[in-house]
Amino acid sequence: MPLSDIWFILIAVLFIGFIFLEGFDFGVGMSTKFLAKDDMEKRVIINTIGPVWDANEVWLITAGGAMFAAFPHWYATVFSGFYLPFVILLLALIVRGVAFEFRGKSDSETWVKTWDWAIFFGSIVPPFLFGVFFTSLIKGLPVDGEMNMYATFTDFVNIYTVIGGITFVLLSYLHGLLFISLKTVGSLRERANTAALKIYAMTGLFVVLFMVFTYIDTHAFTERGAILVPLYGVAILLYGLLFFFLKKKREGLSFTMTGLILIIVMASFFIALFPNVMISTLDPAFNMSIAEAASGEYSLKIMTIVAFTMVPIVLVYTIWSYYVFRKRLTGDKEHLEY
């Protein structure tokens, strides 16, 4: 297998890991507005991700860095064409991170409410923009023969991309609620399970809509139907199992189901793109292939050696950190950081 293909797969894995891990972070942030009844419960909810949220974001930074190093042409086209959405995305992530640290620095009601809104919007905007971004990629964008993108507002925002954005938001929220149910006790845990059941049907509807519009608005099924049809079939089966586990309050298995569904949805984007990194709506001849977008062979070789040395270490550390912070939060003020 060419090194360029290996790096395409590695970047896919990094984005999948980011969406799986940061997905429940986003959901937890959204739940501070809908689930918590008072400030203490908000603090408990935020502290469920307190030890891990910043490490989870490293997956996005690593994915972006890998794109820059392994596929400079892809990086240049995407980051210039999506400049404004990416600026909004980064601002939302920055404001959310600052809010986690600053909301507890004062007892002023206005101060706390301001940062609470920052956490909420900083949690709902990124998954929506990621959904819009990835659906735009497989739908196709106006990329010319010089690898320049001339996208307008409607190329980014249309029925399909909005459905993709909402699907990511709802899946992240559901994923986050189930993470809260795993990390809390008492009434908060019960309400998280109840809230997950309440949004189950709506989330499932948008997952199905996303699949239908992927069939209607893209060439994904034409090009990769042999893989995507059974893959989406598995996702629907998992979503059916999720309802059973939710009713039985099997929180670990429920969380696993939402995580696997997010993984399948993310993987489907890269499967639909392959063997391209950009699909042009101007002319199929302008599609940017993996080979065309990749760095030189020597650069990829050095990067591969470094990656396969360091990635296992990072994975072991990530697993270890989640193991260390595996216990449920009881709401004891002395043990709440945020």
Coordinates of N, CA and C in Angstrom, one line a residue, residues 161-247:
T161 N -26.0 19.7 3.9 CA -25.0 20.0 4.9 C -25.6 20.4 6.2
V162 N -26.8 21.1 6.2 CA -27.5 21.4 7.5 C -27.9 20.1 8.2
I163 N -28.5 19.2 7.4 CA -28.9 17.9 8.0 C -27.7 17.2 8.6
G164 N -26.5 17.3 7.9 CA -25.3 16.7 8.4 C -24.9 17.3 9.7
G165 N -25.0 18.7 9.8 CA -24.6 19.4 11.0 C -25.5 19.1 12.1
I166 N -26.8 19.1 11.9 CA -27.8 18.8 13.0 C -27.6 17.3 13.5
T167 N -27.3 16.4 12.5 CA -27.1 15.0 12.9 C -25.9 14.9 13.9
F168 N -24.8 15.6 13.6 CA -23.6 15.6 14.4 C -23.9 16.2 15.8
V169 N -24.7 17.3 15.8 CA -25.1 17.9 17.1 C -25.9 16.9 18.0
L170 N -26.9 16.3 17.4 CA -27.8 15.4 18.1 C -27.0 14.1 18.6
L171 N -26.2 13.6 17.7 CA -25.4 12.4 18.1 C -24.5 12.8 19.2
S172 N -23.8 13.9 19.2 CA -22.9 14.4 20.2 C -23.7 14.6 21.5
Y173 N -24.8 15.2 21.5 CA -25.6 15.4 22.7 C -26.0 14.1 23.3
L174 N -26.5 13.2 22.5 CA -26.9 11.8 23.0 C -25.6 11.1 23.6
H175 N -24.5 11.2 22.9 CA -23.3 10.6 23.4 C -22.9 11.2 24.7
G176 N -23.0 12.5 24.8 CA -22.7 13.2 26.1 C -23.6 12.8 27.2
L177 N -24.9 12.7 27.0 CA -25.8 12.3 28.0 C -25.5 11.0 28.6
L178 N -25.1 10.1 27.7 CA -24.7 8.7 28.1 C -23.4 8.7 28.9
F179 N -22.5 9.6 28.5 CA -21.3 9.7 29.3 C -21.6 10.3 30.7
I180 N -22.5 11.2 30.8 CA -22.9 11.7 32.1 C -23.5 10.6 33.0
S181 N -24.3 9.8 32.3 CA -24.9 8.7 33.1 C -23.9 7.7 33.6
L182 N -22.8 7.6 32.9 CA -21.7 6.8 33.3 C -20.8 7.4 34.4
K183 N -20.9 8.7 34.5 CA -19.9 9.4 35.4 C -20.6 10.0 36.7
T184 N -21.9 9.9 36.8 CA -22.6 10.5 37.9 C -23.5 9.5 38.7
V185 N -24.0 10.0 39.8 CA -24.9 9.1 40.6 C -26.2 9.9 40.9
G186 N -27.2 9.1 41.4 CA -28.4 9.8 41.9 C -29.3 10.3 40.8
S187 N -30.0 11.4 41.1 CA -31.0 12.0 40.3 C -30.4 12.5 38.9
L188 N -29.2 13.0 39.0 CA -28.5 13.5 37.8 C -28.3 12.4 36.8
R189 N -27.9 11.3 37.3 CA -27.7 10.1 36.5 C -29.0 9.6 35.9
E190 N -30.1 9.6 36.7 CA -31.4 9.2 36.2 C -31.9 10.1 35.1
R191 N -31.7 11.4 35.3 CA -32.2 12.4 34.3 C -31.5 12.4 33.0
A192 N -30.2 12.0 33.1 CA -29.4 11.9 31.9 C -29.9 10.7 31.1
N193 N -30.2 9.6 31.7 CA -30.8 8.5 31.0 C -32.2 8.8 30.4
T194 N -33.0 9.5 31.2 CA -34.3 9.9 30.7 C -34.2 10.8 29.5
A195 N -33.3 11.8 29.6 CA -33.1 12.8 28.5 C -32.6 12.1 27.2
A196 N -31.8 11.0 27.4 CA -31.3 10.3 26.3 C -32.4 9.6 25.6
L197 N -33.4 9.0 26.3 CA -34.5 8.4 25.7 C -35.4 9.4 25.0
K198 N -35.5 10.6 25.5 CA -36.4 11.6 24.9 C -35.9 12.0 23.6
I199 N -34.6 12.1 23.4 CA -34.1 12.6 22.1 C -33.7 11.4 21.2
Y200 N -34.0 10.2 21.6 CA -33.6 9.0 20.8 C -34.3 9.1 19.4
A201 N -35.6 9.3 19.4 CA -36.3 9.3 18.1 C -35.9 10.4 17.2
M202 N -35.7 11.6 17.7 CA -35.3 12.7 16.9 C -33.9 12.5 16.3
T203 N -33.0 12.0 17.1 CA -31.7 11.7 16.6 C -31.7 10.6 15.6
G204 N -32.4 9.6 15.8 CA -32.6 8.5 14.8 C -33.1 9.0 13.5
L205 N -34.1 9.9 13.6 CA -34.7 10.5 12.3 C -33.6 11.2 11.5
F206 N -32.8 12.0 12.2 CA -31.8 12.8 11.4 C -30.7 11.9 10.9
V207 N -30.4 10.8 11.6 CA -29.4 9.8 11.1 C -29.9 9.2 9.8
V208 N -31.2 8.9 9.8 CA -31.8 8.3 8.6 C -31.8 9.3 7.5
L209 N -32.2 10.6 7.8 CA -32.2 11.7 6.8 C -30.8 11.9 6.2
F210 N -29.8 11.8 7.1 CA -28.4 12.0 6.6 C -28.1 10.9 5.6
M211 N -28.5 9.7 5.9 CA -28.2 8.6 5.0 C -28.9 8.7 3.6
V212 N -30.2 9.1 3.7 CA -31.0 9.3 2.5 C -30.5 10.4 1.7
F213 N -30.1 11.5 2.3 CA -29.6 12.7 1.5 C -28.2 12.4 1.0
T214 N -27.5 11.5 1.7 CA -26.2 11.1 1.1 C -26.4 10.4 -0.2
Y215 N -27.4 9.5 -0.2 CA -27.7 8.8 -1.4 C -28.2 9.8 -2.5
I216 N -29.0 10.8 -2.2 CA -29.6 11.7 -3.2 C -28.6 12.7 -3.7
D217 N -27.8 13.3 -2.8 CA -27.0 14.5 -3.1 C -25.6 14.2 -3.4
T218 N -25.1 13.0 -3.2 CA -23.7 12.7 -3.5 C -23.6 11.4 -4.4
H219 N -22.4 11.2 -4.8 CA -22.1 10.0 -5.6 C -21.5 8.9 -4.7
A220 N -21.7 9.0 -3.4 CA -21.0 8.1 -2.5 C -21.5 6.7 -2.7
F221 N -22.8 6.5 -2.9 CA -23.4 5.1 -3.0 C -23.0 4.6 -4.4
T222 N -22.9 5.5 -5.4 CA -22.6 5.0 -6.7 C -21.1 4.5 -6.7
E223 N -20.2 5.2 -6.1 CA -18.8 4.9 -6.1 C -18.5 3.8 -5.0
R224 N -19.1 3.9 -3.8 CA -18.7 3.1 -2.7 C -19.9 2.3 -2.1
G225 N -20.9 2.1 -2.8 CA -22.1 1.5 -2.3 C -21.9 0.1 -1.7
A226 N -21.0 -0.6 -2.3 CA -20.7 -2.0 -1.8 C -20.2 -2.0 -0.3
I227 N -19.6 -0.9 0.1 CA -19.1 -0.7 1.5 C -20.1 0.0 2.3
L228 N -20.6 1.1 1.8 CA -21.5 2.0 2.6 C -22.8 1.4 2.9
V229 N -23.4 0.7 2.0 CA -24.7 0.1 2.3 C -24.7 -0.9 3.5
P230 N -23.8 -1.8 3.5 CA -23.7 -2.7 4.8 C -23.2 -1.9 6.0
L231 N -22.4 -0.9 5.8 CA -21.9 -0.1 6.9 C -23.0 0.7 7.6
Y232 N -23.8 1.3 6.7 CA -25.0 2.1 7.3 C -26.0 1.1 7.8
G233 N -26.1 -0.1 7.3 CA -27.0 -1.1 7.8 C -26.6 -1.5 9.2
V234 N -25.3 -1.6 9.5 CA -24.8 -1.9 10.8 C -25.1 -0.7 11.7
A235 N -25.0 0.5 11.2 CA -25.3 1.7 12.1 C -26.8 1.7 12.5
I236 N -27.7 1.3 11.6 CA -29.1 1.2 11.9 C -29.4 0.1 12.9
L237 N -28.7 -1.0 12.8 CA -28.8 -2.1 13.7 C -28.3 -1.7 15.1
L238 N -27.2 -1.0 15.2 CA -26.7 -0.5 16.4 C -27.6 0.5 17.1
Y239 N -28.3 1.3 16.2 CA -29.2 2.3 16.8 C -30.4 1.6 17.4
G240 N -30.8 0.5 16.8 CA -31.9 -0.3 17.3 C -31.6 -0.9 18.6
L241 N -30.3 -1.4 18.7 CA -29.9 -2.0 20.0 C -29.7 -0.9 21.1
L242 N -29.4 0.3 20.7 CA -29.3 1.4 21.6 C -30.6 1.6 22.4
F243 N -31.7 1.5 21.7 CA -33.0 1.7 22.4 C -33.2 0.6 23.5
F244 N -32.9 -0.6 23.1 CA -33.0 -1.7 24.1 C -32.1 -1.5 25.3
F245 N -30.9 -1.0 25.0 CA -29.9 -0.8 26.2 C -30.4 0.4 27.0
L246 N -30.9 1.4 26.4 CA -31.4 2.6 27.1 C -32.5 2.2 28.0
K247 N -33.5 1.4 27.5 CA -34.6 0.9 28.3 C -34.2 0.1 29.5

